[in-house]
Coordinates of C-alpha atoms in Angstrom, one line a residue:
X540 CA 0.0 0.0 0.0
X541 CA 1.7 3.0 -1.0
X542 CA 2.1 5.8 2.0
X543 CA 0.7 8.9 2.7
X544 CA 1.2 12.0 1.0
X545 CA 4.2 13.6 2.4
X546 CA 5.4 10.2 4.0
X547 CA 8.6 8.6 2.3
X548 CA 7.8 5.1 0.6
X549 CA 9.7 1.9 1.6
X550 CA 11.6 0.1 -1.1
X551 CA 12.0 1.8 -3.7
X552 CA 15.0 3.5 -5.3
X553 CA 16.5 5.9 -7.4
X554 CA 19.5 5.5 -10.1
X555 CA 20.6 8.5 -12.1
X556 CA 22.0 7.2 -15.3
X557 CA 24.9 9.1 -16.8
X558 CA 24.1 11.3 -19.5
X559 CA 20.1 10.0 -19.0
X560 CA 17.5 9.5 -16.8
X561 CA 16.7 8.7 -13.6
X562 CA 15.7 5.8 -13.2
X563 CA 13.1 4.8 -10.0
X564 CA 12.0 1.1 -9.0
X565 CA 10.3 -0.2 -6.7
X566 CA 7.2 0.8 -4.3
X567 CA 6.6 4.4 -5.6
X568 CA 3.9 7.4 -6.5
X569 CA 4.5 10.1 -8.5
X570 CA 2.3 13.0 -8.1
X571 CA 2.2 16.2 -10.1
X572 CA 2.3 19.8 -9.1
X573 CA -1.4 19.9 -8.0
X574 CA -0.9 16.6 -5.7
X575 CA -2.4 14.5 -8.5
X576 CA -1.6 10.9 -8.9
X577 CA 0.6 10.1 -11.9
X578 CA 0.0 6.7 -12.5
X579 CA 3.3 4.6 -14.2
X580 CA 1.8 1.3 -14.5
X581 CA 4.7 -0.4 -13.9
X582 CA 7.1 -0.7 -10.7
X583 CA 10.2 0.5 -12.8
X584 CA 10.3 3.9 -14.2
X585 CA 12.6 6.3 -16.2
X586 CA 12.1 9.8 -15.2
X587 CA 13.4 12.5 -17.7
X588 CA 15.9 15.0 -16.7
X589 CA 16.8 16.8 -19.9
X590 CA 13.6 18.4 -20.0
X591 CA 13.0 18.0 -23.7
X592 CA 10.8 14.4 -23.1
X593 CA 7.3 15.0 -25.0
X594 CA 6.2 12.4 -22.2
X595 CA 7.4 14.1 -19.0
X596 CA 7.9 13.3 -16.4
X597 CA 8.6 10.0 -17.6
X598 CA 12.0 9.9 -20.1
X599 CA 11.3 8.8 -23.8
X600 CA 15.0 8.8 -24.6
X601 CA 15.0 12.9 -25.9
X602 CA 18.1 13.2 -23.7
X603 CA 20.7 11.4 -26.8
X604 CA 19.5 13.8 -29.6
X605 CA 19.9 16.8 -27.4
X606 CA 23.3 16.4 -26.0
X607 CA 22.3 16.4 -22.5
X608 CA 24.8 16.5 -19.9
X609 CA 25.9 16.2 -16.3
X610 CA 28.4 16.8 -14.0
X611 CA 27.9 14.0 -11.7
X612 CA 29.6 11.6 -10.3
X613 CA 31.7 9.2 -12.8
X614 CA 31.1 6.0 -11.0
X615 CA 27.1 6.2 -11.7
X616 CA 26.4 3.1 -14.2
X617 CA 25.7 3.7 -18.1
X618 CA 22.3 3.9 -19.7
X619 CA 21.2 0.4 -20.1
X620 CA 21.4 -0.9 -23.5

């Protein structure tokens, strides 16, 4: 049962992928900014962080054609293949 708004969920996680999105699994909700319920259909989601997804928040892989990039941390995996 997910939690209560404003309560953090158990088990799920984020993993920012290099160059790409962040991708969340696990027990999750995603609301947007009016406290709506986004709902994924799935328990593993990619969530866009170039800002040029046409299906945000969710990534639909915008991020290579628009040379997206960060300056994080080098040890964070690749984008899966």
């Amino acid at each position: 049962m997910p939690a209560a708004v404003g309560e953090p969920t158990r088990g799920a996680s984020i993993t920012p992928y290099r160059d790409g999105p962040l991708v969340l699994r696990g027990e999750f909700e995603i609301r947007d900014a009016d406290g709506r319920l986004i709902e994924p259909g799935r328990r593993t989601v990619a969530l866009c962080r170039c800002g040029f997804s046409s299906t945000k928040p969710f990534c639909d892989g915008s991020h290579q054609g628009s040379r997206f990039s960060d300056d994080g941390l080098d040890q964070r995996p690749h984008r899966p293949a």
